[in-house]
XYZ file of C-alpha atoms in Angstrom:
104
model
C -0.007 -22.574 -1.706
C -1.565 -23.455 1.615
C -1.225 -20.850 4.321
C -2.785 -20.749 7.758
C -5.335 -17.972 8.265
C -4.006 -14.787 9.773
C -4.434 -14.835 13.561
C -6.917 -12.287 14.868
C -7.008 -10.932 18.426
C -9.855 -12.324 20.511
C -11.024 -8.818 21.387
C -9.603 -6.634 18.634
C -9.382 -2.914 19.327
C -10.859 -0.650 16.648
C -7.949 1.317 15.243
C -9.721 4.383 13.884
C -7.845 6.734 11.587
C -4.098 6.128 11.839
C -2.476 9.279 13.201
C 0.687 7.831 14.780
C 2.964 4.946 13.899
C 5.854 3.728 16.017
C 8.440 0.989 15.584
C 9.994 0.263 18.983
C 13.169 -1.846 18.786
C 11.651 -4.029 16.031
C 13.572 -7.035 14.759
C 12.773 -9.600 12.093
C 14.582 -12.512 10.442
C 13.290 -14.430 7.437
C 13.028 -18.188 7.982
C 15.683 -19.072 5.428
C 18.103 -16.238 6.285
C 21.290 -16.541 8.292
C 21.008 -12.999 9.687
C 18.239 -10.595 10.636
C 16.695 -8.470 7.902
C 16.178 -5.691 10.446
C 17.439 -5.420 13.995
C 16.266 -3.042 16.744
C 14.716 -0.451 14.394
C 12.959 2.424 16.144
C 11.172 5.427 14.663
C 7.962 7.419 15.026
C 5.784 9.064 12.382
C 2.635 11.165 12.509
C -0.013 12.037 9.953
C 1.374 14.502 7.428
C 5.016 13.554 7.916
C 7.056 12.022 5.118
C 9.586 9.302 5.845
C 11.923 7.665 3.338
C 13.533 4.261 3.768
C 16.748 4.388 1.755
C 19.362 1.698 1.308
C 20.840 -0.815 -1.083
C 19.023 -3.890 -2.309
C 18.590 -6.375 0.520
C 18.900 -3.822 3.314
C 15.389 -4.444 4.717
C 13.235 -1.708 3.132
C 10.563 -4.068 1.800
C 10.634 -6.083 5.022
C 9.930 -2.869 6.965
C 6.946 -2.095 4.744
C 5.577 -5.634 5.084
C 5.898 -5.330 8.852
C 4.125 -1.969 8.719
C 1.054 -3.406 6.960
C 1.025 -6.612 9.014
C 2.104 -9.040 6.293
C 5.021 -9.926 8.579
C 4.978 -9.825 12.371
C 8.024 -8.710 14.351
C 10.085 -11.315 16.176
C 11.157 -8.724 18.715
C 10.089 -5.232 19.658
C 6.699 -3.649 19.092
C 4.797 -1.876 16.350
C 2.243 0.616 17.644
C -0.577 2.271 15.705
C -2.088 5.231 17.578
C -0.328 3.806 20.649
C -2.079 0.424 20.244
C 0.109 -2.684 19.982
C -0.190 -4.469 16.642
C -1.185 -7.680 18.423
C -4.414 -6.020 19.582
C -5.718 -4.590 16.297
C -7.681 -5.991 13.385
C -5.370 -5.495 10.413
C -8.303 -4.913 8.058
C -8.777 -1.540 9.840
C -5.165 -0.712 9.022
C -5.076 -2.095 5.497
C -8.129 -0.082 4.510
C -6.034 3.049 5.136
C -2.635 2.140 3.688
C -1.602 1.569 0.109
C 1.424 -0.644 -0.531
C 2.973 -1.111 -3.975
C 6.183 -3.085 -4.380
C 8.842 -2.355 -6.988
C 7.735 -5.462 -8.899
């Protein structure tokens, strides 16, 4: 599988320890889908808080997690880490702090 390298910001901001995460009106649609997987999702979380994404199969839970770790990029809205827009960070800083295990 050939995939283009992940784009990196020209002057990436060092993220530091993630203390705050915010989804601000985030939307995403898979290329082959007829409808959006998620649409205008907003929430905030801080270190020490627990958040659960609950819903039936196909409701967008895995898509949200892939957006959170930067495997997908939002088509609309913003994802902020410590108040820094995801388009300004180096995702290696983030991925060194987050574990992500799918149901498979």
